[in-house]
Amino acid sequence: MARPPARNAVGRPRRSSRRVLEEAAAELFLEQGYPGTTVDQIASRAGVSRNTFFNYFGSKSDVLWVDVDAALAGLERALAAGGDTPATDVADVMPSLQAALLGIAEERSNGAVPWALTQIELMDTAWELQASGLERLLRLQAVLRVSLARLAVRADELTIRSAAAALAGAIVAGAGAWAAAGVGRGELGDYLSRAIAPVVDGYGRALARIDGPSSS
């Protein structure tokens, strides 16, 4: 189980960073729980001002999602790097999304599970994870929907939206199973691959039917 780093007994460097603030927040959440911790306390523990905290985070809950937000940004960049050209073969649409997702997963080591997902009871973050997690889920769906709409130009809006929602749900299920699996969990990519395979297969075939001669 991944745990937040211990506090540096000799003090923190004057010049802070996103990671230093995350570590300070983790310590306080473990000591007194998420609900009982304020932004001012996190900034003080990190040795910075309240304004500095908000230079890195929009709210206290954002500290819980540092790694997830980074992965979302990485996925968005990876998908955008494909350009605006529709797929020449609709059969490549879902596999291309799958490849981008698994590429992001490969960047995470087995033991690097976000502490907010492994210390839920100790930090009392269950309610907040559900509330602020919805924002990330919707962002993930939006990123996937934009990419699908760009690649599968003949697909209708409902199919695009349902495919994006199904894929996002499978990603969350796979990542959740990986986080809950304990120290012997293995690679995140293995969990994601298993979770999203039925979606990739099912919607791949659905998009192929839409793109076929019968759709004209």
mmCIF file with all atom_site columns, C-alpha atoms in Angstrom:
data_model
loop_
_atom_site.group_PDB
_atom_site.id
_atom_site.type_symbol
_atom_site.label_atom_id
_atom_site.label_alt_id
_atom_site.label_comp_id
_atom_site.label_asym_id
_atom_site.label_entity_id
_atom_site.label_seq_id
_atom_site.pdbx_PDB_ins_code
_atom_site.Cartn_x
_atom_site.Cartn_y
_atom_site.Cartn_z
_atom_site.occupancy
_atom_site.B_iso_or_equiv
_atom_site.pdbx_formal_charge
_atom_site.auth_seq_id
_atom_site.auth_comp_id
_atom_site.auth_asym_id
_atom_site.auth_atom_id
_atom_site.pdbx_PDB_model_num
ATOM 1   C CA . MET A 1 1   ? 0.000   0.000  0.000   1.00 0.00 ? 1   MET A CA 1
ATOM 2   C CA . ALA A 1 2   ? 1.459   3.323  -1.024  1.00 0.00 ? 2   ALA A CA 1
ATOM 3   C CA . ARG A 1 3   ? 1.795   5.836  1.815   1.00 0.00 ? 3   ARG A CA 1
ATOM 4   C CA . PRO A 1 4   ? 2.596   9.531  1.716   1.00 0.00 ? 4   PRO A CA 1
ATOM 5   C CA . PRO A 1 5   ? 6.227   10.466 2.367   1.00 0.00 ? 5   PRO A CA 1
ATOM 6   C CA . ALA A 1 6   ? 7.141   11.327 5.927   1.00 0.00 ? 6   ALA A CA 1
ATOM 7   C CA . ARG A 1 7   ? 7.610   14.977 6.847   1.00 0.00 ? 7   ARG A CA 1
ATOM 8   C CA . ASN A 1 8   ? 11.136  16.338 6.591   1.00 0.00 ? 8   ASN A CA 1
ATOM 9   C CA . ALA A 1 9   ? 12.182  17.023 10.170  1.00 0.00 ? 9   ALA A CA 1
ATOM 10  C CA . VAL A 1 10  ? 14.598  19.794 9.164   1.00 0.00 ? 10  VAL A CA 1
ATOM 11  C CA . GLY A 1 11  ? 11.885  21.746 7.367   1.00 0.00 ? 11  GLY A CA 1
ATOM 12  C CA . ARG A 1 12  ? 10.788  22.194 3.805   1.00 0.00 ? 12  ARG A CA 1
ATOM 13  C CA . PRO A 1 13  ? 12.573  24.236 1.158   1.00 0.00 ? 13  PRO A CA 1
ATOM 14  C CA . ARG A 1 14  ? 11.332  27.810 0.938   1.00 0.00 ? 14  ARG A CA 1
ATOM 15  C CA . ARG A 1 15  ? 10.533  27.394 -2.721  1.00 0.00 ? 15  ARG A CA 1
ATOM 16  C CA . SER A 1 16  ? 7.515   25.091 -2.934  1.00 0.00 ? 16  SER A CA 1
ATOM 17  C CA . SER A 1 17  ? 6.060   22.915 -5.649  1.00 0.00 ? 17  SER A CA 1
ATOM 18  C CA . ARG A 1 18  ? 2.876   21.046 -6.456  1.00 0.00 ? 18  ARG A CA 1
ATOM 19  C CA . ARG A 1 19  ? 4.345   17.819 -5.038  1.00 0.00 ? 19  ARG A CA 1
ATOM 20  C CA . VAL A 1 20  ? 5.456   19.454 -1.774  1.00 0.00 ? 20  VAL A CA 1
ATOM 21  C CA . LEU A 1 21  ? 1.955   20.787 -1.215  1.00 0.00 ? 21  LEU A CA 1
ATOM 22  C CA . GLU A 1 22  ? 0.501   17.375 -2.005  1.00 0.00 ? 22  GLU A CA 1
ATOM 23  C CA . GLU A 1 23  ? 2.772   15.748 0.574   1.00 0.00 ? 23  GLU A CA 1
ATOM 24  C CA . ALA A 1 24  ? 1.892   18.371 3.201   1.00 0.00 ? 24  ALA A CA 1
ATOM 25  C CA . ALA A 1 25  ? -1.807  17.769 2.560   1.00 0.00 ? 25  ALA A CA 1
ATOM 26  C CA . ALA A 1 26  ? -1.347  13.996 2.831   1.00 0.00 ? 26  ALA A CA 1
ATOM 27  C CA . GLU A 1 27  ? 0.307   14.338 6.232   1.00 0.00 ? 27  GLU A CA 1
ATOM 28  C CA . LEU A 1 28  ? -2.492  16.527 7.549   1.00 0.00 ? 28  LEU A CA 1
ATOM 29  C CA . PHE A 1 29  ? -5.243  14.362 6.118   1.00 0.00 ? 29  PHE A CA 1
ATOM 30  C CA . LEU A 1 30  ? -3.720  11.359 7.873   1.00 0.00 ? 30  LEU A CA 1
ATOM 31  C CA . GLU A 1 31  ? -3.327  13.245 11.143  1.00 0.00 ? 31  GLU A CA 1
ATOM 32  C CA . GLN A 1 32  ? -6.713  14.956 11.353  1.00 0.00 ? 32  GLN A CA 1
ATOM 33  C CA . GLY A 1 33  ? -8.792  13.831 8.388   1.00 0.00 ? 33  GLY A CA 1
ATOM 34  C CA . TYR A 1 34  ? -9.714  15.585 5.177   1.00 0.00 ? 34  TYR A CA 1
ATOM 35  C CA . PRO A 1 35  ? -12.797 17.401 6.536   1.00 0.00 ? 35  PRO A CA 1
ATOM 36  C CA . GLY A 1 36  ? -10.818 18.828 9.472   1.00 0.00 ? 36  GLY A CA 1
ATOM 37  C CA . THR A 1 37  ? -7.971  20.177 7.355   1.00 0.00 ? 37  THR A CA 1
ATOM 38  C CA . THR A 1 38  ? -7.996  23.663 5.853   1.00 0.00 ? 38  THR A CA 1
ATOM 39  C CA . VAL A 1 39  ? -6.102  25.155 2.938   1.00 0.00 ? 39  VAL A CA 1
ATOM 40  C CA . ASP A 1 40  ? -4.360  27.503 5.370   1.00 0.00 ? 40  ASP A CA 1
ATOM 41  C CA . GLN A 1 41  ? -3.081  24.530 7.363   1.00 0.00 ? 41  GLN A CA 1
ATOM 42  C CA . ILE A 1 42  ? -1.775  22.826 4.225   1.00 0.00 ? 42  ILE A CA 1
ATOM 43  C CA . ALA A 1 43  ? 0.014   25.988 3.112   1.00 0.00 ? 43  ALA A CA 1
ATOM 44  C CA . SER A 1 44  ? 1.502   26.466 6.574   1.00 0.00 ? 44  SER A CA 1
ATOM 45  C CA . ARG A 1 45  ? 2.740   22.866 6.721   1.00 0.00 ? 45  ARG A CA 1
ATOM 46  C CA . ALA A 1 46  ? 4.345   23.308 3.298   1.00 0.00 ? 46  ALA A CA 1
ATOM 47  C CA . GLY A 1 47  ? 5.907   26.599 4.360   1.00 0.00 ? 47  GLY A CA 1
ATOM 48  C CA . VAL A 1 48  ? 4.130   28.729 1.759   1.00 0.00 ? 48  VAL A CA 1
ATOM 49  C CA . SER A 1 49  ? 1.319   31.250 1.614   1.00 0.00 ? 49  SER A CA 1
ATOM 50  C CA . ARG A 1 50  ? -2.358  30.579 0.944   1.00 0.00 ? 50  ARG A CA 1
ATOM 51  C CA . ASN A 1 51  ? -1.968  32.394 -2.376  1.00 0.00 ? 51  ASN A CA 1
ATOM 52  C CA . THR A 1 52  ? 0.829   30.011 -3.356  1.00 0.00 ? 52  THR A CA 1
ATOM 53  C CA . PHE A 1 53  ? -1.460  27.065 -2.715  1.00 0.00 ? 53  PHE A CA 1
ATOM 54  C CA . PHE A 1 54  ? -3.989  28.487 -5.155  1.00 0.00 ? 54  PHE A CA 1
ATOM 55  C CA . ASN A 1 55  ? -1.265  28.999 -7.745  1.00 0.00 ? 55  ASN A CA 1
ATOM 56  C CA . TYR A 1 56  ? -1.136  25.194 -7.955  1.00 0.00 ? 56  TYR A CA 1
ATOM 57  C CA . PHE A 1 57  ? -4.643  24.070 -7.007  1.00 0.00 ? 57  PHE A CA 1
ATOM 58  C CA . GLY A 1 58  ? -8.104  25.458 -7.601  1.00 0.00 ? 58  GLY A CA 1
ATOM 59  C CA . SER A 1 59  ? -9.484  23.916 -4.411  1.00 0.00 ? 59  SER A CA 1
ATOM 60  C CA . LYS A 1 60  ? -8.565  21.639 -1.521  1.00 0.00 ? 60  LYS A CA 1
ATOM 61  C CA . SER A 1 61  ? -10.094 18.641 -3.270  1.00 0.00 ? 61  SER A CA 1
ATOM 62  C CA . ASP A 1 62  ? -7.733  19.054 -6.238  1.00 0.00 ? 62  ASP A CA 1
ATOM 63  C CA . VAL A 1 63  ? -4.891  17.847 -3.995  1.00 0.00 ? 63  VAL A CA 1
ATOM 64  C CA . LEU A 1 64  ? -6.530  14.415 -3.971  1.00 0.00 ? 64  LEU A CA 1
ATOM 65  C CA . TRP A 1 65  ? -6.305  14.104 -7.746  1.00 0.00 ? 65  TRP A CA 1
ATOM 66  C CA . VAL A 1 66  ? -2.773  15.200 -8.667  1.00 0.00 ? 66  VAL A CA 1
ATOM 67  C CA . ASP A 1 67  ? -1.864  11.952 -10.429 1.00 0.00 ? 67  ASP A CA 1
ATOM 68  C CA . VAL A 1 68  ? -5.279  11.475 -12.011 1.00 0.00 ? 68  VAL A CA 1
ATOM 69  C CA . ASP A 1 69  ? -5.327  15.027 -13.361 1.00 0.00 ? 69  ASP A CA 1
ATOM 70  C CA . ALA A 1 70  ? -1.835  14.524 -14.776 1.00 0.00 ? 70  ALA A CA 1
ATOM 71  C CA . ALA A 1 71  ? -2.973  11.321 -16.499 1.00 0.00 ? 71  ALA A CA 1
ATOM 72  C CA . LEU A 1 72  ? -6.024  13.069 -17.946 1.00 0.00 ? 72  LEU A CA 1
ATOM 73  C CA . ALA A 1 73  ? -3.855  15.872 -19.295 1.00 0.00 ? 73  ALA A CA 1
ATOM 74  C CA . GLY A 1 74  ? -1.469  13.315 -20.766 1.00 0.00 ? 74  GLY A CA 1
ATOM 75  C CA . LEU A 1 75  ? -4.321  11.450 -22.444 1.00 0.00 ? 75  LEU A CA 1
ATOM 76  C CA . GLU A 1 76  ? -5.711  14.653 -23.895 1.00 0.00 ? 76  GLU A CA 1
ATOM 77  C CA . ARG A 1 77  ? -2.309  15.540 -25.337 1.00 0.00 ? 77  ARG A CA 1
ATOM 78  C CA . ALA A 1 78  ? -1.816  12.038 -26.733 1.00 0.00 ? 78  ALA A CA 1
ATOM 79  C CA . LEU A 1 79  ? -5.188  12.053 -28.469 1.00 0.00 ? 79  LEU A CA 1
ATOM 80  C CA . ALA A 1 80  ? -4.763  15.594 -29.776 1.00 0.00 ? 80  ALA A CA 1
ATOM 81  C CA . ALA A 1 81  ? -1.392  14.619 -31.243 1.00 0.00 ? 81  ALA A CA 1
ATOM 82  C CA . GLY A 1 82  ? -3.302  12.471 -33.733 1.00 0.00 ? 82  GLY A CA 1
ATOM 83  C CA . GLY A 1 83  ? -4.426  15.621 -35.526 1.00 0.00 ? 83  GLY A CA 1
ATOM 84  C CA . ASP A 1 84  ? -7.831  16.457 -36.978 1.00 0.00 ? 84  ASP A CA 1
ATOM 85  C CA . THR A 1 85  ? -7.862  13.863 -39.746 1.00 0.00 ? 85  THR A CA 1
ATOM 86  C CA . PRO A 1 86  ? -10.729 11.322 -39.577 1.00 0.00 ? 86  PRO A CA 1
ATOM 87  C CA . ALA A 1 87  ? -9.729  7.676  -39.507 1.00 0.00 ? 87  ALA A CA 1
ATOM 88  C CA . THR A 1 88  ? -9.342  6.190  -42.992 1.00 0.00 ? 88  THR A CA 1
ATOM 89  C CA . ASP A 1 89  ? -10.454 2.830  -41.620 1.00 0.00 ? 89  ASP A CA 1
ATOM 90  C CA . VAL A 1 90  ? -13.209 2.953  -38.991 1.00 0.00 ? 90  VAL A CA 1
ATOM 91  C CA . ALA A 1 91  ? -11.851 -0.306 -37.584 1.00 0.00 ? 91  ALA A CA 1
ATOM 92  C CA . ASP A 1 92  ? -8.879  1.707  -36.295 1.00 0.00 ? 92  ASP A CA 1
ATOM 93  C CA . VAL A 1 93  ? -10.934 4.166  -34.231 1.00 0.00 ? 93  VAL A CA 1
ATOM 94  C CA . MET A 1 94  ? -11.462 2.232  -31.004 1.00 0.00 ? 94  MET A CA 1
ATOM 95  C CA . PRO A 1 95  ? -8.047  0.498  -31.092 1.00 0.00 ? 95  PRO A CA 1
ATOM 96  C CA . SER A 1 96  ? -6.383  3.904  -31.457 1.00 0.00 ? 96  SER A CA 1
ATOM 97  C CA . LEU A 1 97  ? -8.105  5.110  -28.295 1.00 0.00 ? 97  LEU A CA 1
ATOM 98  C CA . GLN A 1 98  ? -7.119  1.877  -26.568 1.00 0.00 ? 98  GLN A CA 1
ATOM 99  C CA . ALA A 1 99  ? -3.479  2.366  -27.552 1.00 0.00 ? 99  ALA A CA 1
ATOM 100 C CA . ALA A 1 100 ? -3.455  5.922  -26.197 1.00 0.00 ? 100 ALA A CA 1
ATOM 101 C CA . LEU A 1 101 ? -4.988  4.819  -22.892 1.00 0.00 ? 101 LEU A CA 1
ATOM 102 C CA . LEU A 1 102 ? -2.550  1.957  -22.407 1.00 0.00 ? 102 LEU A CA 1
ATOM 103 C CA . GLY A 1 103 ? 0.329   4.255  -23.296 1.00 0.00 ? 103 GLY A CA 1
ATOM 104 C CA . ILE A 1 104 ? -0.601  6.549  -20.413 1.00 0.00 ? 104 ILE A CA 1
ATOM 105 C CA . ALA A 1 105 ? -0.965  3.532  -18.105 1.00 0.00 ? 105 ALA A CA 1
ATOM 106 C CA . GLU A 1 106 ? 2.557   2.369  -18.930 1.00 0.00 ? 106 GLU A CA 1
ATOM 107 C CA . GLU A 1 107 ? 3.933   5.544  -17.365 1.00 0.00 ? 107 GLU A CA 1
ATOM 108 C CA . ARG A 1 108 ? 2.738   4.481  -13.892 1.00 0.00 ? 108 ARG A CA 1
ATOM 109 C CA . SER A 1 109 ? 4.642   1.967  -11.789 1.00 0.00 ? 109 SER A CA 1
ATOM 110 C CA . ASN A 1 110 ? 2.896   -0.851 -9.920  1.00 0.00 ? 110 ASN A CA 1
ATOM 111 C CA . GLY A 1 111 ? 3.296   0.705  -6.492  1.00 0.00 ? 111 GLY A CA 1
ATOM 112 C CA . ALA A 1 112 ? 2.477   4.283  -7.461  1.00 0.00 ? 112 ALA A CA 1
ATOM 113 C CA . VAL A 1 113 ? -1.192  4.241  -6.515  1.00 0.00 ? 113 VAL A CA 1
ATOM 114 C CA . PRO A 1 114 ? -2.550  7.686  -5.576  1.00 0.00 ? 114 PRO A CA 1
ATOM 115 C CA . TRP A 1 115 ? -2.559  7.833  -1.787  1.00 0.00 ? 115 TRP A CA 1
ATOM 116 C CA . ALA A 1 116 ? -6.062  9.304  -1.785  1.00 0.00 ? 116 ALA A CA 1
ATOM 117 C CA . LEU A 1 117 ? -7.303  5.959  -3.135  1.00 0.00 ? 117 LEU A CA 1
ATOM 118 C CA . THR A 1 118 ? -5.452  3.781  -0.630  1.00 0.00 ? 118 THR A CA 1
ATOM 119 C CA . GLN A 1 119 ? -5.994  5.795  2.562   1.00 0.00 ? 119 GLN A CA 1
ATOM 120 C CA . ILE A 1 120 ? -9.700  6.528  2.219   1.00 0.00 ? 120 ILE A CA 1
ATOM 121 C CA . GLU A 1 121 ? -10.729 5.452  5.726   1.00 0.00 ? 121 GLU A CA 1
ATOM 122 C CA . LEU A 1 122 ? -7.773  7.030  7.498   1.00 0.00 ? 122 LEU A CA 1
ATOM 123 C CA . MET A 1 123 ? -8.198  10.324 5.667   1.00 0.00 ? 123 MET A CA 1
ATOM 124 C CA . ASP A 1 124 ? -12.005 10.271 5.677   1.00 0.00 ? 124 ASP A CA 1
ATOM 125 C CA . THR A 1 125 ? -12.130 11.146 1.993   1.00 0.00 ? 125 THR A CA 1
ATOM 126 C CA . ALA A 1 126 ? -14.894 8.798  0.776   1.00 0.00 ? 126 ALA A CA 1
ATOM 127 C CA . TRP A 1 127 ? -17.538 11.490 0.284   1.00 0.00 ? 127 TRP A CA 1
ATOM 128 C CA . GLU A 1 128 ? -15.137 13.982 -1.274  1.00 0.00 ? 128 GLU A CA 1
ATOM 129 C CA . LEU A 1 129 ? -13.712 11.408 -3.679  1.00 0.00 ? 129 LEU A CA 1
ATOM 130 C CA . GLN A 1 130 ? -17.216 10.689 -4.940  1.00 0.00 ? 130 GLN A CA 1
ATOM 131 C CA . ALA A 1 131 ? -18.075 14.360 -5.321  1.00 0.00 ? 131 ALA A CA 1
ATOM 132 C CA . SER A 1 132 ? -14.897 15.609 -6.980  1.00 0.00 ? 132 SER A CA 1
ATOM 133 C CA . GLY A 1 133 ? -14.361 12.303 -8.788  1.00 0.00 ? 133 GLY A CA 1
ATOM 134 C CA . LEU A 1 134 ? -17.490 12.963 -10.852 1.00 0.00 ? 134 LEU A CA 1
ATOM 135 C CA . GLU A 1 135 ? -15.813 16.046 -12.295 1.00 0.00 ? 135 GLU A CA 1
ATOM 136 C CA . ARG A 1 136 ? -12.888 13.905 -13.493 1.00 0.00 ? 136 ARG A CA 1
ATOM 137 C CA . LEU A 1 137 ? -15.183 11.266 -14.940 1.00 0.00 ? 137 LEU A CA 1
ATOM 138 C CA . LEU A 1 138 ? -17.056 13.896 -16.933 1.00 0.00 ? 138 LEU A CA 1
ATOM 139 C CA . ARG A 1 139 ? -13.786 15.379 -18.137 1.00 0.00 ? 139 ARG A CA 1
ATOM 140 C CA . LEU A 1 140 ? -12.587 11.939 -19.234 1.00 0.00 ? 140 LEU A CA 1
ATOM 141 C CA . GLN A 1 141 ? -15.832 11.374 -21.124 1.00 0.00 ? 141 GLN A CA 1
ATOM 142 C CA . ALA A 1 142 ? -15.483 14.753 -22.811 1.00 0.00 ? 142 ALA A CA 1
ATOM 143 C CA . VAL A 1 143 ? -11.903 14.047 -23.917 1.00 0.00 ? 143 VAL A CA 1
ATOM 144 C CA . LEU A 1 144 ? -12.944 10.679 -25.360 1.00 0.00 ? 144 LEU A CA 1
ATOM 145 C CA . ARG A 1 145 ? -16.049 12.115 -26.987 1.00 0.00 ? 145 ARG A CA 1
ATOM 146 C CA . VAL A 1 146 ? -14.065 14.834 -28.787 1.00 0.00 ? 146 VAL A CA 1
ATOM 147 C CA . SER A 1 147 ? -11.577 12.291 -30.071 1.00 0.00 ? 147 SER A CA 1
ATOM 148 C CA . LEU A 1 148 ? -14.290 9.880  -31.216 1.00 0.00 ? 148 LEU A CA 1
ATOM 149 C CA . ALA A 1 149 ? -16.175 12.647 -33.006 1.00 0.00 ? 149 ALA A CA 1
ATOM 150 C CA . ARG A 1 150 ? -13.002 13.649 -34.819 1.00 0.00 ? 150 ARG A CA 1
ATOM 151 C CA . LEU A 1 151 ? -12.074 10.131 -35.863 1.00 0.00 ? 151 LEU A CA 1
ATOM 152 C CA . ALA A 1 152 ? -15.506 8.650  -36.631 1.00 0.00 ? 152 ALA A CA 1
ATOM 153 C CA . VAL A 1 153 ? -17.150 11.466 -38.562 1.00 0.00 ? 153 VAL A CA 1
ATOM 154 C CA . ARG A 1 154 ? -20.064 9.354  -39.833 1.00 0.00 ? 154 ARG A CA 1
ATOM 155 C CA . ALA A 1 155 ? -21.178 8.270  -36.382 1.00 0.00 ? 155 ALA A CA 1
ATOM 156 C CA . ASP A 1 156 ? -24.188 10.028 -34.882 1.00 0.00 ? 156 ASP A CA 1
ATOM 157 C CA . GLU A 1 157 ? -23.918 12.062 -31.696 1.00 0.00 ? 157 GLU A CA 1
ATOM 158 C CA . LEU A 1 158 ? -25.722 9.512  -29.520 1.00 0.00 ? 158 LEU A CA 1
ATOM 159 C CA . THR A 1 159 ? -23.362 6.713  -30.566 1.00 0.00 ? 159 THR A CA 1
ATOM 160 C CA . ILE A 1 160 ? -20.355 8.947  -29.927 1.00 0.00 ? 160 ILE A CA 1
ATOM 161 C CA . ARG A 1 161 ? -21.611 9.931  -26.494 1.00 0.00 ? 161 ARG A CA 1
ATOM 162 C CA . SER A 1 162 ? -22.550 6.404  -25.453 1.00 0.00 ? 162 SER A CA 1
ATOM 163 C CA . ALA A 1 163 ? -19.214 5.009  -26.657 1.00 0.00 ? 163 ALA A CA 1
ATOM 164 C CA . ALA A 1 164 ? -17.315 7.680  -24.717 1.00 0.00 ? 164 ALA A CA 1
ATOM 165 C CA . ALA A 1 165 ? -19.378 7.042  -21.578 1.00 0.00 ? 165 ALA A CA 1
ATOM 166 C CA . ALA A 1 166 ? -18.937 3.272  -21.818 1.00 0.00 ? 166 ALA A CA 1
ATOM 167 C CA . LEU A 1 167 ? -15.188 3.604  -22.339 1.00 0.00 ? 167 LEU A CA 1
ATOM 168 C CA . ALA A 1 168 ? -14.825 6.066  -19.459 1.00 0.00 ? 168 ALA A CA 1
ATOM 169 C CA . GLY A 1 169 ? -16.780 3.762  -17.158 1.00 0.00 ? 169 GLY A CA 1
ATOM 170 C CA . ALA A 1 170 ? -14.598 0.801  -18.097 1.00 0.00 ? 170 ALA A CA 1
ATOM 171 C CA . ILE A 1 171 ? -11.464 2.860  -17.425 1.00 0.00 ? 171 ILE A CA 1
ATOM 172 C CA . VAL A 1 172 ? -12.718 3.814  -13.973 1.00 0.00 ? 172 VAL A CA 1
ATOM 173 C CA . ALA A 1 173 ? -13.610 0.178  -13.224 1.00 0.00 ? 173 ALA A CA 1
ATOM 174 C CA . GLY A 1 174 ? -10.191 -1.061 -14.309 1.00 0.00 ? 174 GLY A CA 1
ATOM 175 C CA . ALA A 1 175 ? -8.287  1.625  -12.414 1.00 0.00 ? 175 ALA A CA 1
ATOM 176 C CA . GLY A 1 176 ? -10.395 1.028  -9.310  1.00 0.00 ? 176 GLY A CA 1
ATOM 177 C CA . ALA A 1 177 ? -9.741  -2.706 -9.391  1.00 0.00 ? 177 ALA A CA 1
ATOM 178 C CA . TRP A 1 178 ? -6.018  -2.031 -9.805  1.00 0.00 ? 178 TRP A CA 1
ATOM 179 C CA . ALA A 1 179 ? -5.920  0.348  -6.833  1.00 0.00 ? 179 ALA A CA 1
ATOM 180 C CA . ALA A 1 180 ? -7.828  -2.099 -4.621  1.00 0.00 ? 180 ALA A CA 1
ATOM 181 C CA . ALA A 1 181 ? -5.712  -5.130 -5.537  1.00 0.00 ? 181 ALA A CA 1
ATOM 182 C CA . GLY A 1 182 ? -2.972  -4.475 -2.967  1.00 0.00 ? 182 GLY A CA 1
ATOM 183 C CA . VAL A 1 183 ? 0.790   -4.755 -3.210  1.00 0.00 ? 183 VAL A CA 1
ATOM 184 C CA . GLY A 1 184 ? 0.688   -7.624 -5.693  1.00 0.00 ? 184 GLY A CA 1
ATOM 185 C CA . ARG A 1 185 ? -1.575  -5.735 -8.059  1.00 0.00 ? 185 ARG A CA 1
ATOM 186 C CA . GLY A 1 186 ? 0.667   -5.849 -11.127 1.00 0.00 ? 186 GLY A CA 1
ATOM 187 C CA . GLU A 1 187 ? 0.489   -3.440 -14.047 1.00 0.00 ? 187 GLU A CA 1
ATOM 188 C CA . LEU A 1 188 ? -2.274  -0.870 -14.394 1.00 0.00 ? 188 LEU A CA 1
ATOM 189 C CA . GLY A 1 189 ? -2.301  -1.505 -18.138 1.00 0.00 ? 189 GLY A CA 1
ATOM 190 C CA . ASP A 1 190 ? -3.310  -5.124 -17.608 1.00 0.00 ? 190 ASP A CA 1
ATOM 191 C CA . TYR A 1 191 ? -6.389  -4.075 -15.641 1.00 0.00 ? 191 TYR A CA 1
ATOM 192 C CA . LEU A 1 192 ? -7.338  -1.382 -18.127 1.00 0.00 ? 192 LEU A CA 1
ATOM 193 C CA . SER A 1 193 ? -6.852  -3.711 -21.077 1.00 0.00 ? 193 SER A CA 1
ATOM 194 C CA . ARG A 1 194 ? -9.215  -6.290 -19.586 1.00 0.00 ? 194 ARG A CA 1
ATOM 195 C CA . ALA A 1 195 ? -11.784 -3.679 -18.573 1.00 0.00 ? 195 ALA A CA 1
ATOM 196 C CA . ILE A 1 196 ? -11.974 -1.792 -21.851 1.00 0.00 ? 196 ILE A CA 1
ATOM 197 C CA . ALA A 1 197 ? -11.650 -4.771 -24.233 1.00 0.00 ? 197 ALA A CA 1
ATOM 198 C CA . PRO A 1 198 ? -15.432 -5.449 -24.437 1.00 0.00 ? 198 PRO A CA 1
ATOM 199 C CA . VAL A 1 199 ? -16.116 -1.756 -25.077 1.00 0.00 ? 199 VAL A CA 1
ATOM 200 C CA . VAL A 1 200 ? -13.435 -1.524 -27.758 1.00 0.00 ? 200 VAL A CA 1
ATOM 201 C CA . ASP A 1 201 ? -14.791 -4.664 -29.431 1.00 0.00 ? 201 ASP A CA 1
ATOM 202 C CA . GLY A 1 202 ? -18.480 -3.822 -29.166 1.00 0.00 ? 202 GLY A CA 1
ATOM 203 C CA . TYR A 1 203 ? -18.314 -0.199 -30.226 1.00 0.00 ? 203 TYR A CA 1
ATOM 204 C CA . GLY A 1 204 ? -15.692 -1.007 -32.844 1.00 0.00 ? 204 GLY A CA 1
ATOM 205 C CA . ARG A 1 205 ? -18.235 -3.268 -34.530 1.00 0.00 ? 205 ARG A CA 1
ATOM 206 C CA . ALA A 1 206 ? -21.020 -0.714 -34.026 1.00 0.00 ? 206 ALA A CA 1
ATOM 207 C CA . LEU A 1 207 ? -18.973 2.027  -35.698 1.00 0.00 ? 207 LEU A CA 1
ATOM 208 C CA . ALA A 1 208 ? -18.112 -0.330 -38.558 1.00 0.00 ? 208 ALA A CA 1
ATOM 209 C CA . ARG A 1 209 ? -21.813 -0.923 -39.205 1.00 0.00 ? 209 ARG A CA 1
ATOM 210 C CA . ILE A 1 210 ? -22.507 2.808  -39.238 1.00 0.00 ? 210 ILE A CA 1
ATOM 211 C CA . ASP A 1 211 ? -19.632 3.367  -41.645 1.00 0.00 ? 211 ASP A CA 1
ATOM 212 C CA . GLY A 1 212 ? -20.707 0.544  -43.967 1.00 0.00 ? 212 GLY A CA 1
ATOM 213 C CA . PRO A 1 213 ? -22.734 0.686  -47.184 1.00 0.00 ? 213 PRO A CA 1
ATOM 214 C CA . SER A 1 214 ? -26.037 0.320  -45.328 1.00 0.00 ? 214 SER A CA 1
ATOM 215 C CA . SER A 1 215 ? -25.531 3.689  -43.593 1.00 0.00 ? 215 SER A CA 1
ATOM 216 C CA . SER A 1 216 ? -25.845 5.594  -46.896 1.00 0.00 ? 216 SER A CA 1
#
